[in-house]
Short mmCIF file of C-alpha atoms in Angstrom, two decimals:
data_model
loop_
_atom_site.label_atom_id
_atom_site.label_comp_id
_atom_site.label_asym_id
_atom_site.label_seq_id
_atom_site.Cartn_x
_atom_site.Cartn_y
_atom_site.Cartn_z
CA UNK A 5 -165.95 -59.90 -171.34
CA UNK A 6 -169.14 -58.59 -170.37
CA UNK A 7 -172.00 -60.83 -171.09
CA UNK A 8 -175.83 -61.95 -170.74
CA UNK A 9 -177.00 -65.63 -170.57
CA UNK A 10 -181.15 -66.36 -170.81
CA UNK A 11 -183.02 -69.13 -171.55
CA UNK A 12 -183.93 -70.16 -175.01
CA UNK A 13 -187.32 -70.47 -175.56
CA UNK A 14 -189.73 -70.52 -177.10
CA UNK A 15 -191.61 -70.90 -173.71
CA UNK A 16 -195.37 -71.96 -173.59
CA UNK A 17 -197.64 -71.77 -170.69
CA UNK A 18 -201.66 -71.75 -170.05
CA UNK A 19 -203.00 -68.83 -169.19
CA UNK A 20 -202.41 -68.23 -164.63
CA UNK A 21 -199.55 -70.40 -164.60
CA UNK A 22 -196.18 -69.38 -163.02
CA UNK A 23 -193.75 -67.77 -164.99
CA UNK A 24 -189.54 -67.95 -164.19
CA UNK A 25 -187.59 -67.08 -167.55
CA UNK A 26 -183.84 -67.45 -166.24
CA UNK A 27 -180.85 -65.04 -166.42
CA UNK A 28 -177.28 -64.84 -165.60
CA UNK A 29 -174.70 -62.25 -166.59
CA UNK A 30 -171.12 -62.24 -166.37
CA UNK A 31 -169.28 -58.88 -165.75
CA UNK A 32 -166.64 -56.91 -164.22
CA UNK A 33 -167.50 -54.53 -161.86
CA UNK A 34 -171.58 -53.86 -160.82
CA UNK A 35 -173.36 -53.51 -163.40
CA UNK A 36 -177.59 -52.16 -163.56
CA UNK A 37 -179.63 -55.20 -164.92
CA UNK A 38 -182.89 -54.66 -167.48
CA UNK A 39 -185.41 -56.67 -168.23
CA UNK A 40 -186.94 -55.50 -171.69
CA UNK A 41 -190.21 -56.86 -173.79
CA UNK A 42 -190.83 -57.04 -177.08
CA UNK A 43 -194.41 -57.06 -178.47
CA UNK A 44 -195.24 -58.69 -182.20
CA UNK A 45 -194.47 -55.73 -184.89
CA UNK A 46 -192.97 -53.51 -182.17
CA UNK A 47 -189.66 -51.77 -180.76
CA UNK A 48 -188.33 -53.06 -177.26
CA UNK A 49 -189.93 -51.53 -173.96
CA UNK A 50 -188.05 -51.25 -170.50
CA UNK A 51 -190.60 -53.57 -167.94
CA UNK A 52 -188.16 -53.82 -164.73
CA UNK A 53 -184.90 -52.86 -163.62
CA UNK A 54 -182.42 -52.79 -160.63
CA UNK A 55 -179.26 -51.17 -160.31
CA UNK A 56 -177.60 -53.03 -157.14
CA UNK A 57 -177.41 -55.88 -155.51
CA UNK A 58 -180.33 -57.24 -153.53
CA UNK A 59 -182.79 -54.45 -155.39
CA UNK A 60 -186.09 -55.99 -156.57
CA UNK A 61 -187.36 -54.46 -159.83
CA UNK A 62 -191.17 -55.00 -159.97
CA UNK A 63 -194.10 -53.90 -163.09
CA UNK A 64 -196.87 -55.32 -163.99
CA UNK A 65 -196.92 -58.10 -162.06
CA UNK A 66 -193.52 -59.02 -163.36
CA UNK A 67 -190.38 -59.37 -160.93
CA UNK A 68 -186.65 -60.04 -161.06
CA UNK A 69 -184.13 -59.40 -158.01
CA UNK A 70 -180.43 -58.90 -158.41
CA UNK A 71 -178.94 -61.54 -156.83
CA UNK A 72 -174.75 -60.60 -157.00
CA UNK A 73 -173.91 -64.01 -155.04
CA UNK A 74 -175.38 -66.03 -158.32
CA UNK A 75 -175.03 -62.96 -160.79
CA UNK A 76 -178.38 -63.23 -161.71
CA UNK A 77 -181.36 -61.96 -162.54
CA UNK A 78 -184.63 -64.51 -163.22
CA UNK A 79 -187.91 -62.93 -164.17
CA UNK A 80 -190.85 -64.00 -162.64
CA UNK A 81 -195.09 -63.83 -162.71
CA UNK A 82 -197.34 -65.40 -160.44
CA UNK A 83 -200.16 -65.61 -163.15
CA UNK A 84 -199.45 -65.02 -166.52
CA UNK A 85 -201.85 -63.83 -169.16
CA UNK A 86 -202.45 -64.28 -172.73
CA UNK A 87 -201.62 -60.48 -173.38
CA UNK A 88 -197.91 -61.25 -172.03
CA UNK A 89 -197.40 -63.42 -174.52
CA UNK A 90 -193.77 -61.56 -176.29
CA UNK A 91 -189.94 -61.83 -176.72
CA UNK A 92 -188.68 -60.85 -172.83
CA UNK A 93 -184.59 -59.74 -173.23
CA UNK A 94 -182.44 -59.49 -170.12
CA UNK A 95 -179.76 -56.68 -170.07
CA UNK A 96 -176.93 -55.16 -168.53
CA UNK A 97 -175.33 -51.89 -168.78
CA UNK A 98 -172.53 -49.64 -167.10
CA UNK A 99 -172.73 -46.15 -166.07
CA UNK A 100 -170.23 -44.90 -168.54
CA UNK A 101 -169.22 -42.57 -171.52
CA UNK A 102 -170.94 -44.40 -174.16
CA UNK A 103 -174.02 -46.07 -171.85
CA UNK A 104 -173.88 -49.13 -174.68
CA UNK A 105 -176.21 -52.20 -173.06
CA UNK A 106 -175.48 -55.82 -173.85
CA UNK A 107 -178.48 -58.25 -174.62
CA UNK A 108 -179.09 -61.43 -174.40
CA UNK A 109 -180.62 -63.51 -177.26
CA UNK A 110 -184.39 -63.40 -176.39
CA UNK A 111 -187.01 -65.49 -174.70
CA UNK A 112 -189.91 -66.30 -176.61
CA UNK A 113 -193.29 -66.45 -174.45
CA UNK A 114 -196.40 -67.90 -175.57
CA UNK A 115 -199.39 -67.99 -173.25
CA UNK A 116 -202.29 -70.26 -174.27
CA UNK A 117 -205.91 -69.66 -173.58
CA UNK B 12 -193.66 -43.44 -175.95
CA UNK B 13 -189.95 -41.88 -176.23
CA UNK B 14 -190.58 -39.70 -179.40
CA UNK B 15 -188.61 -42.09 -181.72
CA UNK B 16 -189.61 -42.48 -185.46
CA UNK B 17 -187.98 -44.70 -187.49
CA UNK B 18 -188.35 -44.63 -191.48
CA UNK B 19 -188.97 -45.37 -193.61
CA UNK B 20 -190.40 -48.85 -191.54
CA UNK B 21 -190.41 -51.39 -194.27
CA UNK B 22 -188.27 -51.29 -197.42
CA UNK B 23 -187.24 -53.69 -200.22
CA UNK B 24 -184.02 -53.24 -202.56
CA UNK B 25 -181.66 -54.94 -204.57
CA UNK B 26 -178.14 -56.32 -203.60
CA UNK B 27 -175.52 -53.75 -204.29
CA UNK B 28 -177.99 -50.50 -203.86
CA UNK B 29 -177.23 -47.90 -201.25
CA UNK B 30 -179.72 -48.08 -198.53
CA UNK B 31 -180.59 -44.72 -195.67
CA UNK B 32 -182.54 -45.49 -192.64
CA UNK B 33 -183.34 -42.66 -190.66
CA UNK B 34 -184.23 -42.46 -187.03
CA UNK B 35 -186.03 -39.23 -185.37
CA UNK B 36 -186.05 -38.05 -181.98
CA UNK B 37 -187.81 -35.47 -179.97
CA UNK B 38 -186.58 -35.66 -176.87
CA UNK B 39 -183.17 -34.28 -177.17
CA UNK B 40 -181.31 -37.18 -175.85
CA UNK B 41 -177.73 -37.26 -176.22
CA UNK B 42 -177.04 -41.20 -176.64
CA UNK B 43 -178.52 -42.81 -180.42
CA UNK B 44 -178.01 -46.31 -181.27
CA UNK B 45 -178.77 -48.25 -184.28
CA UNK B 46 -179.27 -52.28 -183.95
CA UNK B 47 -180.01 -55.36 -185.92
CA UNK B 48 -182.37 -57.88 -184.94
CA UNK B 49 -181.58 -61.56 -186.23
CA UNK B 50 -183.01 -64.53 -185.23
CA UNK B 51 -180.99 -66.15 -182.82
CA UNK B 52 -178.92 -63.48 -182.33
CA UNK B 53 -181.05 -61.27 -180.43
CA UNK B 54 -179.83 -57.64 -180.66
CA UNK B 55 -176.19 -56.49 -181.81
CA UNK B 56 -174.67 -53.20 -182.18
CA UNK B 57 -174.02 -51.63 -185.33
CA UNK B 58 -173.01 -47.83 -184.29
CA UNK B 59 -173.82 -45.46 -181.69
CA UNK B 60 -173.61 -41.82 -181.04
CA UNK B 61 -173.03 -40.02 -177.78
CA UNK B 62 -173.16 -36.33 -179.62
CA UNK B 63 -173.58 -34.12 -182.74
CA UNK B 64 -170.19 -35.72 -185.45
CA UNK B 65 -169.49 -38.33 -182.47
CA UNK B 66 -170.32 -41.97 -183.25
CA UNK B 67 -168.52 -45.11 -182.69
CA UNK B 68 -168.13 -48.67 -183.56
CA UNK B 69 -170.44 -51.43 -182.39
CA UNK B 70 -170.19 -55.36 -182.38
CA UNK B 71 -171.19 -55.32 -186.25
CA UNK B 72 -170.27 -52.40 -188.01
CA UNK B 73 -168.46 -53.50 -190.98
CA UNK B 74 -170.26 -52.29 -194.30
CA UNK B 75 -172.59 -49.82 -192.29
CA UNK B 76 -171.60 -46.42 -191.72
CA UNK B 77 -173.46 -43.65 -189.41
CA UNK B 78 -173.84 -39.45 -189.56
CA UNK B 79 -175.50 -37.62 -187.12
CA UNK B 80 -175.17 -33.70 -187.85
CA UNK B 81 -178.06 -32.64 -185.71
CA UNK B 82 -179.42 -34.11 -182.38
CA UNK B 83 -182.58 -35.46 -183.50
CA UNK B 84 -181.52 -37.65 -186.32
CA UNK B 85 -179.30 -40.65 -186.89
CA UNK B 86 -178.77 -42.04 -189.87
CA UNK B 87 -177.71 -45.44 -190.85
CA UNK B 88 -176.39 -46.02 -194.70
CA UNK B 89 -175.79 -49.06 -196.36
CA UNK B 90 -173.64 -48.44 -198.74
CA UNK B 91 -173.91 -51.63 -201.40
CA UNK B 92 -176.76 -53.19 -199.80
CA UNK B 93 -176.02 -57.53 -199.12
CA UNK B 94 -178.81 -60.27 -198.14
CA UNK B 95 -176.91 -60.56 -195.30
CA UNK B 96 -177.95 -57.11 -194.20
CA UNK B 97 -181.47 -58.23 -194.76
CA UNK B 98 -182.44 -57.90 -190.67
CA UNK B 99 -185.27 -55.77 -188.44
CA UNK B 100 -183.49 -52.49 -187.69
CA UNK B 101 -183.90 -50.91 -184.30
CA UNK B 102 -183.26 -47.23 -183.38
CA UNK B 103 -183.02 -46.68 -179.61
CA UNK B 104 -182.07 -43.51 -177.68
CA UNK B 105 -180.80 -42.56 -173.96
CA UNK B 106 -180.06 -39.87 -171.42
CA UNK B 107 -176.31 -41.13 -171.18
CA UNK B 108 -173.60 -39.10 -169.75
CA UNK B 109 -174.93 -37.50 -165.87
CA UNK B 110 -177.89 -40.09 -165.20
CA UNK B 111 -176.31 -43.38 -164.30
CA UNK B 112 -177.54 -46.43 -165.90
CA UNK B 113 -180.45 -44.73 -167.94
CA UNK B 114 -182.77 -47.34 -169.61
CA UNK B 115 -182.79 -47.35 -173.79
CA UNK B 116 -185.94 -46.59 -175.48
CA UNK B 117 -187.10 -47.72 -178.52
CA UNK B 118 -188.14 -47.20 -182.14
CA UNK B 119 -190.52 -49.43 -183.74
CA UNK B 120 -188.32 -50.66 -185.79
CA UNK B 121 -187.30 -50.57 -189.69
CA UNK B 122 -187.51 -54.17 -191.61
CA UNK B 123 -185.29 -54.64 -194.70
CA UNK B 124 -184.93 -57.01 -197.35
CA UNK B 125 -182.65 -57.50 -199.40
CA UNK B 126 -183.21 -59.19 -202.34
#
């Protein structure tokens, strides 16, 4: 079945240091990949996504490219901050009736000072 | 922000009481989806809607059920409340049907306890 693999955190970092948080999805058929954050006490928000292959999805500083030969998706900052400290989630989804997305378990961020 | 309220946003019960979380939208979206958040577990699906009396199963639905008799609101019931079903409760909403691949958006989220 359809699924999403990231990796478990929690991951700490000082403050302008580079940031990869790693994905990889299994699925039949092309899916559109989402990378979604989660700030403390709130409701996810959509940062990136792409919906082919080879698309770079790009906010905030944050990137992630769809890579179809690895079916994946990392997520990546050149200098993180203490504000991006949150729970990142990569996703997948199918255009279809019901438009359900699968999740994967989290990532955990913590940016020190 | 998407228009979603969630509510009530923190509650506390009793094993074995029936339990109604509602979710609100404004923006007329089609697609409603209720979720649990566990640790470890990231987010499942309990029940979704794609329309007015049209909801379906998710990955967890066993001893929720779901109504949705107008487009703005979704409710999710619990109908003898369990500590297992003590979780962070998301509401999320999307275009759906026409607009491929629509992102979800977000409520900020219910927490129950069950006690």
């Amino acid at each position: 079945g359809n699924s999403v693999t990231q990796m478990e955190g929690p991951v700490t970092l000082s403050e302008e240091a580079f940031l990869t948080i790693n994905c990889t999805y299994t699925a039949t058929g092309y899916p559109s990949l989402f990378w979604y954050v989660q700030y403390p006490g709130e409701g996810l928000q959509l940062l990136l996504k792409a919906t082919k292959a080879d698309d770079k999805g790009s906010n905030k500083g944050f990137e992630a490219t769809y890579r179809k030969e690895t079916t994946s998706f990392h997520l990546e900052k050149g200098s993180v901050q203490v504000s991006d400290s949150a729970v990142y989630f990569c996703a997948l989804s199918f255009k279809n009736r019901d438009d359900k997305i699968i999740f994967g378990k989290g990532t955990r961020l913590h940016i020190l000072p | 922000d998407a228009g979603i309220t969630q509510s009530p946003r923190h509650k506390v019960t009793e094993t074995g009481t029936p339990v109604t979380l509602r979710c609100h939208q404004t923006e007329n979206h089609r697609y409603m989806y209720w979720y649990r958040q566990d640790p470890g577990h990231g987010l499942r699906l309990i029940h979704y809607s794609y329309g007015v009396k049209d909801t379906d199963k998710g990955e967890v639905s066993d001893g929720y059920s779901v109504s949705r008799s107008k487009t703005e609101d979704f409710l999710l019931t619990l109908e003898s409340a369990t500590s297992s079903q003590t979780s962070v409760y998301f509401c999320a909403i999307s275009m759906g049907g026409q607009t491929p691949n629509q992102p979800q958006h977000f409520g900020d989220g219910t927490r129950l306890s069950i006690l």
